Amino acid sequence: MSIGLNGQNLIFLISQPRAGSTLLQRMLENHPAIHTTAEPWTMLHAVYGLRQTGHEAEYNAQSAWLAIHDFIQQLPNQRASYIESLRLMQTHLYNAALEGTESSHFLDKTPRYYHIIPELYEIFPEATFIFLLRNPLAVACSVMDTWIKGKWFKCHKYRADLLDAPHRLVEGIQLLGDRSLVVNYEHLLLNPDDVLQRITEHLNLAFSTDLVRYNTPQNLGQQADAPFVASPQKTALNVSAPSPELEASARATGFGYKDQKAVFLQGKPDKANLNKWVHHLNHPQQWRLLNDYYQALGDDTIRSMGTDPAELKALLDDHRPSPLKQALTVSLDWAAKKPEERSTIPYEDYGIKVVRFFQRQGLWGGLWRALEKAFRFDGVSPPSPANTSSVKPEKI
């Protein structure tokens, strides 16, 4: 069996980045009928040839779109001809990826396909679309931990992942209707067997509880009504102690990215990740970004993403920092501005730098450091918050 021109045996796994898609991908890859690679991304380049905006290129993307648009108008079936060419190209690539694997299905896990859901459906109307939804605030915390790391200037790089992706995922689910299969990340952590059984039944493939432990040998059947048989090619290494061989395997299969490697080595879902994000609410700056993010998405979108907005609101209110601490934070709107969107007078950049200075030094330490630089105190250590009122500089 192979990938059909209309998407038969093709699976798209789409989510926000940092929503747990690598975990679900690794468990599904454990099935002998499913083959996958880390993240193909190939459909993005192909589809964006049809779009006038949203991408840049060294060769001038705007001129390229005009030329492609003009060329398409000269084709016998115009846009339909271009879509057919994309269908032929991508089907060839997917089938090439299946060669030598003995698998019948290919799983394309590219989270940023949320940008092109309508076009994917147009090109491959018979493909299976799995939407993985996770609490958006937990996604934002993972983005901050993995990519931003306290450098709030970098927020603009992930603005689409945070602010656009949830809306586009909800719209995609509504567009595809019965063609979509919606999976909740939290449910995946708590009841992985239930989620995987639902997915395999949807794909008409055999299910086994061995899928959950994706780095141990398993016995799975190729067809839903066939007995389970061992799949030597899908037998992975034991990860009780990560070995050089397993790490080499991660790199060889494309899972060598730092943010994917941990999932590859872990071997099974970890329920400890369920509420791991909540501790971020104790940090005033992260609380501010998460509270702004909650407000930006709105209750309807959060509810459509499978999360109770009332629970998030209660958590945010319980961890609300004092007004003084809130004053030493920057808003999501401010932090997510692109450099070219900032004022020509760089007061916004300086403002963020001032806030970051106080966040690193603390309120009293920051004030003291500022005075120290302004008046050049000699031989005096900055006071701690406990004795600030009683300690004064000896000389100026």
mmCIF file of C-alpha atoms in Angstrom, residues 1-371:
data_model
loop_
_atom_site.group_PDB
_atom_site.id
_atom_site.type_symbol
_atom_site.label_atom_id
_atom_site.label_comp_id
_atom_site.label_asym_id
_atom_site.label_seq_id
_atom_site.Cartn_x
_atom_site.Cartn_y
_atom_site.Cartn_z
ATOM 1 C CA MET A 1 0.000 0.000 0.000
ATOM 2 C CA SER A 2 1.096 3.591 -0.567
ATOM 3 C CA ILE A 3 -0.070 7.183 -0.362
ATOM 4 C CA GLY A 4 -2.863 7.876 -2.859
ATOM 5 C CA LEU A 5 -3.145 11.018 -4.952
ATOM 6 C CA ASN A 6 -6.083 12.260 -2.869
ATOM 7 C CA GLY A 7 -4.285 11.573 0.420
ATOM 8 C CA GLN A 8 -5.275 7.983 1.140
ATOM 9 C CA ASN A 9 -3.030 6.623 3.955
ATOM 10 C CA LEU A 10 -1.653 10.116 4.596
ATOM 11 C CA ILE A 11 -1.900 11.557 8.112
ATOM 12 C CA PHE A 12 -1.413 15.212 9.034
ATOM 13 C CA LEU A 13 -0.744 15.997 12.691
ATOM 14 C CA ILE A 14 -1.290 19.725 13.265
ATOM 15 C CA SER A 15 -1.038 21.753 16.463
ATOM 16 C CA GLN A 16 0.536 24.781 18.025
ATOM 17 C CA PRO A 17 4.289 24.365 18.385
ATOM 18 C CA ARG A 18 5.152 23.148 21.900
ATOM 19 C CA ALA A 19 1.748 21.469 22.256
ATOM 20 C CA GLY A 20 3.014 17.889 22.616
ATOM 21 C CA SER A 21 2.924 16.865 18.955
ATOM 22 C CA THR A 22 6.319 15.140 19.148
ATOM 23 C CA LEU A 23 5.054 12.933 21.980
ATOM 24 C CA LEU A 24 1.986 11.823 20.022
ATOM 25 C CA GLN A 25 4.075 11.386 16.886
ATOM 26 C CA ARG A 26 6.538 9.112 18.670
ATOM 27 C CA MET A 27 3.739 6.907 19.998
ATOM 28 C CA LEU A 28 2.072 6.636 16.587
ATOM 29 C CA GLU A 29 5.414 5.890 14.952
ATOM 30 C CA ASN A 30 5.596 2.851 17.210
ATOM 31 C CA HIS A 31 2.901 1.298 15.029
ATOM 32 C CA PRO A 32 4.435 -0.814 12.233
ATOM 33 C CA ALA A 33 1.928 0.557 9.715
ATOM 34 C CA ILE A 34 2.940 4.204 10.335
ATOM 35 C CA HIS A 35 6.179 5.825 9.260
ATOM 36 C CA THR A 36 7.192 9.397 9.987
ATOM 37 C CA THR A 37 10.124 11.793 10.044
ATOM 38 C CA ALA A 38 10.728 14.660 12.460
ATOM 39 C CA GLU A 39 9.026 17.554 10.605
ATOM 40 C CA PRO A 40 8.851 17.628 6.776
ATOM 41 C CA TRP A 41 7.664 21.268 6.301
ATOM 42 C CA THR A 42 7.564 20.642 2.529
ATOM 43 C CA MET A 43 3.935 21.666 2.051
ATOM 44 C CA LEU A 44 4.566 25.167 3.397
ATOM 45 C CA HIS A 45 6.902 26.206 0.588
ATOM 46 C CA ALA A 46 4.669 24.692 -2.048
ATOM 47 C CA VAL A 47 1.433 26.262 -0.808
ATOM 48 C CA TYR A 48 2.886 29.701 -0.111
ATOM 49 C CA GLY A 49 3.641 29.988 -3.823
ATOM 50 C CA LEU A 50 -0.086 30.720 -4.113
ATOM 51 C CA ARG A 51 -0.012 33.452 -1.481
ATOM 52 C CA GLN A 52 0.805 37.082 -2.055
ATOM 53 C CA THR A 53 1.855 37.785 1.522
ATOM 54 C CA GLY A 54 3.223 35.996 4.570
ATOM 55 C CA HIS A 55 6.707 35.100 3.363
ATOM 56 C CA GLU A 56 9.968 36.692 2.281
ATOM 57 C CA ALA A 57 12.706 35.529 -0.058
ATOM 58 C CA GLU A 58 16.028 36.696 -1.402
ATOM 59 C CA TYR A 59 14.642 36.628 -4.948
ATOM 60 C CA ASN A 60 11.757 39.051 -4.072
ATOM 61 C CA ALA A 61 8.695 37.110 -2.948
ATOM 62 C CA GLN A 62 6.258 39.735 -4.236
ATOM 63 C CA SER A 63 7.629 39.582 -7.780
ATOM 64 C CA ALA A 64 7.613 35.794 -7.594
ATOM 65 C CA TRP A 65 3.942 35.745 -6.627
ATOM 66 C CA LEU A 66 3.039 38.043 -9.514
ATOM 67 C CA ALA A 67 4.910 35.811 -11.944
ATOM 68 C CA ILE A 68 3.420 32.580 -10.554
ATOM 69 C CA HIS A 69 -0.064 34.098 -10.550
ATOM 70 C CA ASP A 70 0.338 35.160 -14.183
ATOM 71 C CA PHE A 71 1.650 31.722 -15.134
ATOM 72 C CA ILE A 72 -1.240 29.955 -13.415
ATOM 73 C CA GLN A 73 -3.722 32.059 -15.365
ATOM 74 C CA GLN A 74 -2.276 30.655 -18.603
ATOM 75 C CA LEU A 75 -2.745 27.013 -17.563
ATOM 76 C CA PRO A 76 -5.705 25.076 -18.969
ATOM 77 C CA ASN A 77 -7.386 24.650 -15.568
ATOM 78 C CA GLN A 78 -5.595 27.557 -13.891
ATOM 79 C CA ARG A 79 -5.489 27.041 -10.094
ATOM 80 C CA ALA A 80 -6.704 23.433 -10.372
ATOM 81 C CA SER A 81 -3.675 22.633 -12.543
ATOM 82 C CA TYR A 82 -1.314 24.052 -9.943
ATOM 83 C CA ILE A 83 -3.041 22.142 -7.157
ATOM 84 C CA GLU A 84 -2.752 18.935 -9.168
ATOM 85 C CA SER A 85 0.974 19.522 -9.631
ATOM 86 C CA LEU A 86 1.401 19.974 -5.863
ATOM 87 C CA ARG A 87 -0.578 16.776 -5.305
ATOM 88 C CA LEU A 88 1.702 14.830 -7.668
ATOM 89 C CA MET A 89 4.899 16.252 -6.173
ATOM 90 C CA GLN A 90 3.985 15.698 -2.533
ATOM 91 C CA THR A 91 2.574 12.232 -3.147
ATOM 92 C CA HIS A 92 5.855 11.289 -4.785
ATOM 93 C CA LEU A 93 7.825 12.611 -1.795
ATOM 94 C CA TYR A 94 5.652 10.833 0.767
ATOM 95 C CA ASN A 95 5.881 7.541 -1.103
ATOM 96 C CA ALA A 96 9.636 7.969 -1.449
ATOM 97 C CA ALA A 97 9.796 8.346 2.334
ATOM 98 C CA LEU A 98 7.898 5.058 2.729
ATOM 99 C CA GLU A 99 10.304 3.080 0.544
ATOM 100 C CA GLY A 100 11.993 0.286 2.452
ATOM 101 C CA THR A 101 9.897 0.770 5.607
ATOM 102 C CA GLU A 102 7.133 -1.832 5.028
ATOM 103 C CA SER A 103 4.712 0.788 6.408
ATOM 104 C CA SER A 104 1.480 1.713 4.654
ATOM 105 C CA HIS A 105 0.844 5.164 6.197
ATOM 106 C CA PHE A 106 2.971 8.300 6.374
ATOM 107 C CA LEU A 107 2.548 10.771 9.227
ATOM 108 C CA ASP A 108 3.483 14.380 8.415
ATOM 109 C CA LYS A 109 3.858 16.156 11.754
ATOM 110 C CA THR A 110 4.473 19.823 10.990
ATOM 111 C CA PRO A 111 2.809 22.071 13.606
ATOM 112 C CA ARG A 112 3.016 25.204 11.472
ATOM 113 C CA TYR A 113 0.747 23.634 8.907
ATOM 114 C CA TYR A 114 -1.886 25.515 10.919
ATOM 115 C CA HIS A 115 -1.127 28.318 8.428
ATOM 116 C CA ILE A 116 -2.328 26.278 5.425
ATOM 117 C CA ILE A 117 -5.122 24.001 6.652
ATOM 118 C CA PRO A 118 -7.615 24.949 3.859
ATOM 119 C CA GLU A 119 -5.017 24.314 1.147
ATOM 120 C CA LEU A 120 -3.976 20.983 2.681
ATOM 121 C CA TYR A 121 -7.602 19.884 2.611
ATOM 122 C CA GLU A 122 -7.962 21.078 -0.979
ATOM 123 C CA ILE A 123 -4.858 19.149 -2.106
ATOM 124 C CA PHE A 124 -5.466 15.974 -0.071
ATOM 125 C CA PRO A 125 -9.214 15.734 0.639
ATOM 126 C CA GLU A 126 -9.000 12.079 1.754
ATOM 127 C CA ALA A 127 -6.100 12.504 4.176
ATOM 128 C CA THR A 128 -6.612 12.053 7.919
ATOM 129 C CA PHE A 129 -6.240 15.310 9.857
ATOM 130 C CA ILE A 130 -5.383 14.960 13.549
ATOM 131 C CA PHE A 131 -5.599 18.209 15.521
ATOM 132 C CA LEU A 132 -3.734 18.168 18.820
ATOM 133 C CA LEU A 133 -5.030 20.816 21.218
ATOM 134 C CA ARG A 134 -3.374 21.850 24.466
ATOM 135 C CA ASN A 135 -4.111 24.468 27.109
ATOM 136 C CA PRO A 136 -2.809 27.612 25.335
ATOM 137 C CA LEU A 137 -1.283 28.998 28.532
ATOM 138 C CA ALA A 138 0.723 25.795 28.967
ATOM 139 C CA VAL A 139 1.874 26.162 25.355
ATOM 140 C CA ALA A 140 2.977 29.735 26.053
ATOM 141 C CA CYS A 141 4.960 28.590 29.108
ATOM 142 C CA SER A 142 6.707 25.950 27.036
ATOM 143 C CA VAL A 143 7.576 28.570 24.407
ATOM 144 C CA MET A 144 9.003 30.831 27.118
ATOM 145 C CA ASP A 145 11.043 27.983 28.617
ATOM 146 C CA THR A 146 12.362 26.612 25.352
ATOM 147 C CA TRP A 147 12.829 29.578 23.044
ATOM 148 C CA ILE A 148 12.362 32.949 24.769
ATOM 149 C CA LYS A 149 14.221 32.250 28.030
ATOM 150 C CA GLY A 150 13.607 35.662 29.574
ATOM 151 C CA LYS A 151 14.574 37.635 26.449
ATOM 152 C CA TRP A 152 11.221 39.332 25.976
ATOM 153 C CA PHE A 153 12.409 41.049 22.772
ATOM 154 C CA LYS A 154 12.136 37.604 21.122
ATOM 155 C CA CYS A 155 8.377 37.304 21.722
ATOM 156 C CA HIS A 156 7.641 38.706 18.280
ATOM 157 C CA LYS A 157 9.236 35.639 16.650
ATOM 158 C CA TYR A 158 6.475 33.449 18.081
ATOM 159 C CA ARG A 159 3.550 35.848 17.862
ATOM 160 C CA ALA A 160 1.823 33.808 15.132
ATOM 161 C CA ASP A 161 2.349 30.550 17.071
ATOM 162 C CA LEU A 162 0.684 32.060 20.127
ATOM 163 C CA LEU A 163 -1.923 34.472 18.795
ATOM 164 C CA ASP A 164 -2.834 33.172 15.319
ATOM 165 C CA ALA A 165 -2.503 29.399 15.678
ATOM 166 C CA PRO A 166 -5.402 28.819 18.126
ATOM 167 C CA HIS A 167 -7.881 30.663 15.894
ATOM 168 C CA ARG A 168 -6.688 28.870 12.754
ATOM 169 C CA LEU A 169 -6.835 25.480 14.429
ATOM 170 C CA VAL A 170 -10.418 26.100 15.541
ATOM 171 C CA GLU A 171 -11.335 27.297 12.046
ATOM 172 C CA GLY A 172 -9.656 24.245 10.523
ATOM 173 C CA ILE A 173 -11.603 21.862 12.748
ATOM 174 C CA GLN A 174 -14.837 23.574 11.750
ATOM 175 C CA LEU A 175 -13.881 23.472 8.057
ATOM 176 C CA LEU A 176 -13.007 19.772 7.993
ATOM 177 C CA GLY A 177 -15.852 18.594 10.200
ATOM 178 C CA ASP A 178 -15.921 14.777 10.238
ATOM 179 C CA ARG A 179 -12.602 14.662 8.357
ATOM 180 C CA SER A 180 -10.816 15.921 11.466
ATOM 181 C CA LEU A 181 -9.908 13.986 14.589
ATOM 182 C CA VAL A 182 -9.411 16.191 17.656
ATOM 183 C CA VAL A 183 -7.040 15.043 20.411
ATOM 184 C CA ASN A 184 -6.514 16.781 23.744
ATOM 185 C CA TYR A 185 -2.946 16.802 25.077
ATOM 186 C CA GLU A 186 -4.051 16.648 28.695
ATOM 187 C CA HIS A 187 -6.197 13.612 27.930
ATOM 188 C CA LEU A 188 -3.223 12.067 26.128
ATOM 189 C CA LEU A 189 -1.117 12.324 29.291
ATOM 190 C CA LEU A 190 -3.827 10.955 31.585
ATOM 191 C CA ASN A 191 -5.310 8.268 29.335
ATOM 192 C CA PRO A 192 -2.915 7.561 26.457
ATOM 193 C CA ASP A 193 -4.447 4.160 25.709
ATOM 194 C CA ASP A 194 -7.884 5.692 25.163
ATOM 195 C CA VAL A 195 -6.507 8.349 22.799
ATOM 196 C CA LEU A 196 -4.383 5.922 20.790
ATOM 197 C CA GLN A 197 -7.214 3.427 20.495
ATOM 198 C CA ARG A 198 -9.491 6.137 19.117
ATOM 199 C CA ILE A 199 -6.842 7.178 16.571
ATOM 200 C CA THR A 200 -6.060 3.629 15.400
ATOM 201 C CA GLU A 201 -9.749 2.831 15.059
ATOM 202 C CA HIS A 202 -10.175 5.966 12.953
ATOM 203 C CA LEU A 203 -7.294 4.797 10.749
ATOM 204 C CA ASN A 204 -8.650 1.203 10.671
ATOM 205 C CA LEU A 205 -5.402 -0.076 12.180
ATOM 206 C CA ALA A 206 -4.785 -2.510 15.012
ATOM 207 C CA PHE A 207 -4.344 -1.174 18.530
ATOM 208 C CA SER A 208 -2.067 -2.354 21.298
ATOM 209 C CA THR A 209 -1.184 -0.913 24.679
ATOM 210 C CA ASP A 210 2.462 -1.305 23.587
ATOM 211 C CA LEU A 211 2.041 1.880 21.548
ATOM 212 C CA VAL A 212 2.312 3.976 24.702
ATOM 213 C CA ARG A 213 5.871 2.849 25.439
ATOM 214 C CA TYR A 214 7.300 3.952 22.150
ATOM 215 C CA ASN A 215 10.912 2.972 22.852
ATOM 216 C CA THR A 216 10.238 -0.671 23.733
ATOM 217 C CA PRO A 217 9.457 -3.628 21.462
ATOM 218 C CA GLN A 218 5.801 -4.107 20.626
ATOM 219 C CA ASN A 219 3.570 -6.582 18.840
ATOM 220 C CA LEU A 220 1.150 -4.921 16.457
ATOM 221 C CA GLY A 221 -0.847 -6.040 13.457
ATOM 222 C CA GLN A 222 -0.849 -4.356 10.052
ATOM 223 C CA GLN A 223 -4.629 -4.583 9.707
ATOM 224 C CA ALA A 224 -7.435 -4.001 12.197
ATOM 225 C CA ASP A 225 -8.640 -7.603 12.015
ATOM 226 C CA ALA A 226 -5.193 -9.249 11.842
ATOM 227 C CA PRO A 227 -3.385 -10.894 14.782
ATOM 228 C CA PHE A 228 -0.578 -8.973 16.383
ATOM 229 C CA VAL A 229 2.846 -9.756 14.976
ATOM 230 C CA ALA A 230 6.275 -8.495 15.912
ATOM 231 C CA SER A 231 7.694 -5.627 13.868
ATOM 232 C CA PRO A 232 11.505 -5.898 13.970
ATOM 233 C CA GLN A 233 12.027 -2.633 12.105
ATOM 234 C CA LYS A 234 10.062 -0.732 14.726
ATOM 235 C CA THR A 235 11.805 -2.369 17.717
ATOM 236 C CA ALA A 236 13.527 0.463 19.576
ATOM 237 C CA LEU A 237 16.134 0.601 22.304
ATOM 238 C CA ASN A 238 15.456 0.618 26.010
ATOM 239 C CA VAL A 239 15.713 4.133 27.464
ATOM 240 C CA SER A 240 16.031 3.338 31.141
ATOM 241 C CA ALA A 241 19.531 4.802 30.741
ATOM 242 C CA PRO A 242 19.950 6.914 27.550
ATOM 243 C CA SER A 243 22.793 5.445 25.527
ATOM 244 C CA PRO A 244 24.995 6.849 22.740
ATOM 245 C CA GLU A 245 23.283 4.384 20.400
ATOM 246 C CA LEU A 246 19.846 5.773 21.239
ATOM 247 C CA GLU A 247 21.016 9.355 20.870
ATOM 248 C CA ALA A 248 22.513 8.454 17.495
ATOM 249 C CA SER A 249 19.161 6.927 16.567
ATOM 250 C CA ALA A 250 17.437 10.192 17.508
ATOM 251 C CA ARG A 251 19.729 12.153 15.232
ATOM 252 C CA ALA A 252 19.422 9.654 12.402
ATOM 253 C CA THR A 253 15.624 9.875 12.400
ATOM 254 C CA GLY A 254 15.609 13.669 12.580
ATOM 255 C CA PHE A 255 14.725 13.842 16.272
ATOM 256 C CA GLY A 256 18.039 15.384 17.222
ATOM 257 C CA TYR A 257 16.577 18.840 17.921
ATOM 258 C CA LYS A 258 17.120 19.880 21.515
ATOM 259 C CA ASP A 259 13.399 20.409 22.120
ATOM 260 C CA GLN A 260 12.499 16.998 20.603
ATOM 261 C CA LYS A 261 15.358 14.937 21.984
ATOM 262 C CA ALA A 262 13.926 14.740 25.507
ATOM 263 C CA VAL A 263 10.675 13.271 24.199
ATOM 264 C CA PHE A 264 12.576 10.824 22.018
ATOM 265 C CA LEU A 265 14.624 9.577 24.968
ATOM 266 C CA GLN A 266 11.854 9.569 27.556
ATOM 267 C CA GLY A 267 10.016 6.560 26.211
ATOM 268 C CA LYS A 268 6.496 7.167 27.529
ATOM 269 C CA PRO A 269 4.063 9.977 28.517
ATOM 270 C CA ASP A 270 4.863 11.764 31.773
ATOM 271 C CA LYS A 271 1.836 12.870 33.810
ATOM 272 C CA ALA A 272 4.098 15.253 35.730
ATOM 273 C CA ASN A 273 3.972 17.542 32.692
ATOM 274 C CA LEU A 274 0.225 18.088 33.089
ATOM 275 C CA ASN A 275 0.369 21.096 35.451
ATOM 276 C CA LYS A 276 4.061 21.845 35.203
ATOM 277 C CA TRP A 277 3.263 25.196 33.617
ATOM 278 C CA VAL A 278 1.467 26.587 36.703
ATOM 279 C CA HIS A 279 4.692 27.505 38.532
ATOM 280 C CA HIS A 280 5.298 30.170 35.884
ATOM 281 C CA LEU A 281 2.449 32.150 37.434
ATOM 282 C CA ASN A 282 4.700 32.885 40.442
ATOM 283 C CA HIS A 283 6.967 35.020 38.248
ATOM 284 C CA PRO A 284 5.427 38.523 37.814
ATOM 285 C CA GLN A 285 6.647 39.012 34.245
ATOM 286 C CA GLN A 286 5.487 35.603 33.097
ATOM 287 C CA TRP A 287 2.176 36.085 34.909
ATOM 288 C CA ARG A 288 1.709 39.368 33.015
ATOM 289 C CA LEU A 289 2.405 37.733 29.654
ATOM 290 C CA LEU A 290 0.088 34.815 30.418
ATOM 291 C CA ASN A 291 -2.685 37.087 31.676
ATOM 292 C CA ASP A 292 -2.398 39.239 28.546
ATOM 293 C CA TYR A 293 -2.407 36.085 26.428
ATOM 294 C CA TYR A 294 -5.583 34.886 28.131
ATOM 295 C CA GLN A 295 -7.235 38.231 27.420
ATOM 296 C CA ALA A 296 -6.053 38.258 23.800
ATOM 297 C CA LEU A 297 -7.460 34.808 22.997
ATOM 298 C CA GLY A 298 -10.785 35.256 24.783
ATOM 299 C CA ASP A 299 -13.019 32.722 26.485
ATOM 300 C CA ASP A 300 -14.597 31.344 23.297
ATOM 301 C CA THR A 301 -11.303 30.418 21.648
ATOM 302 C CA ILE A 302 -9.874 28.952 24.861
ATOM 303 C CA ARG A 303 -13.017 26.867 25.322
ATOM 304 C CA SER A 304 -12.809 25.704 21.691
ATOM 305 C CA MET A 305 -9.229 24.617 22.396
ATOM 306 C CA GLY A 306 -10.574 22.171 24.986
ATOM 307 C CA THR A 307 -9.688 24.182 28.102
ATOM 308 C CA ASP A 308 -12.044 25.675 30.669
ATOM 309 C CA PRO A 309 -11.463 29.455 30.650
ATOM 310 C CA ALA A 310 -12.974 29.802 34.139
ATOM 311 C CA GLU A 311 -10.259 27.535 35.570
ATOM 312 C CA LEU A 312 -7.530 29.563 33.904
ATOM 313 C CA LYS A 313 -9.057 32.811 35.139
ATOM 314 C CA ALA A 314 -9.178 31.471 38.696
ATOM 315 C CA LEU A 315 -5.517 30.410 38.527
ATOM 316 C CA LEU A 316 -4.482 33.790 37.176
ATOM 317 C CA ASP A 317 -6.410 35.614 39.899
ATOM 318 C CA ASP A 318 -4.940 33.399 42.633
ATOM 319 C CA HIS A 319 -1.387 34.210 41.498
ATOM 320 C CA ARG A 320 -1.909 37.894 40.708
ATOM 321 C CA PRO A 321 1.237 39.839 41.749
ATOM 322 C CA SER A 322 1.085 43.080 43.694
ATOM 323 C CA PRO A 323 0.539 46.343 41.769
ATOM 324 C CA LEU A 324 4.157 47.333 42.415
ATOM 325 C CA LYS A 325 5.477 44.093 40.930
ATOM 326 C CA GLN A 326 3.086 44.419 38.006
ATOM 327 C CA ALA A 327 4.490 47.876 37.345
ATOM 328 C CA LEU A 328 7.884 46.282 36.715
ATOM 329 C CA THR A 329 6.602 44.119 33.846
ATOM 330 C CA VAL A 330 6.038 44.598 30.137
ATOM 331 C CA SER A 331 2.824 43.729 28.320
ATOM 332 C CA LEU A 332 2.488 40.997 25.710
ATOM 333 C CA ASP A 333 1.503 43.615 23.134
ATOM 334 C CA TRP A 334 4.723 45.512 23.841
ATOM 335 C CA ALA A 335 6.992 42.455 23.978
ATOM 336 C CA ALA A 336 5.501 40.922 20.800
ATOM 337 C CA LYS A 337 6.127 43.931 18.578
ATOM 338 C CA LYS A 338 8.502 43.375 15.684
ATOM 339 C CA PRO A 339 11.579 45.651 15.673
ATOM 340 C CA GLU A 340 10.223 47.560 12.672
ATOM 341 C CA GLU A 341 6.936 48.147 14.521
ATOM 342 C CA ARG A 342 8.613 49.894 17.422
ATOM 343 C CA SER A 343 8.908 53.646 17.650
ATOM 344 C CA THR A 344 11.655 55.327 15.618
ATOM 345 C CA ILE A 345 12.704 56.791 18.964
ATOM 346 C CA PRO A 346 13.762 53.607 20.765
ATOM 347 C CA TYR A 347 11.973 54.431 24.025
ATOM 348 C CA GLU A 348 10.193 51.059 23.883
ATOM 349 C CA ASP A 349 13.477 49.164 23.670
ATOM 350 C CA TYR A 350 14.946 51.230 26.504
ATOM 351 C CA GLY A 351 11.785 50.718 28.537
ATOM 352 C CA ILE A 352 12.066 46.949 28.250
ATOM 353 C CA LYS A 353 15.750 47.139 29.164
ATOM 354 C CA VAL A 354 14.907 49.156 32.291
ATOM 355 C CA VAL A 355 12.257 46.635 33.307
ATOM 356 C CA ARG A 356 14.646 43.730 32.704
ATOM 357 C CA PHE A 357 17.268 45.502 34.813
ATOM 358 C CA PHE A 358 14.914 45.736 37.781
ATOM 359 C CA GLN A 359 13.725 42.160 37.250
ATOM 360 C CA ARG A 360 17.303 40.917 37.499
ATOM 361 C CA GLN A 361 18.386 43.125 40.410
ATOM 362 C CA GLY A 362 15.111 43.256 42.355
ATOM 363 C CA LEU A 363 13.359 46.519 43.200
ATOM 364 C CA TRP A 364 15.676 47.701 45.974
ATOM 365 C CA GLY A 365 18.797 46.301 44.374
ATOM 366 C CA GLY A 366 17.861 47.972 41.111
ATOM 367 C CA LEU A 367 17.313 51.358 42.748
ATOM 368 C CA TRP A 368 20.598 51.073 44.609
ATOM 369 C CA ARG A 369 22.518 50.087 41.464
ATOM 370 C CA ALA A 370 20.996 53.042 39.643
ATOM 371 C CA LEU A 371 22.008 55.443 42.427
#
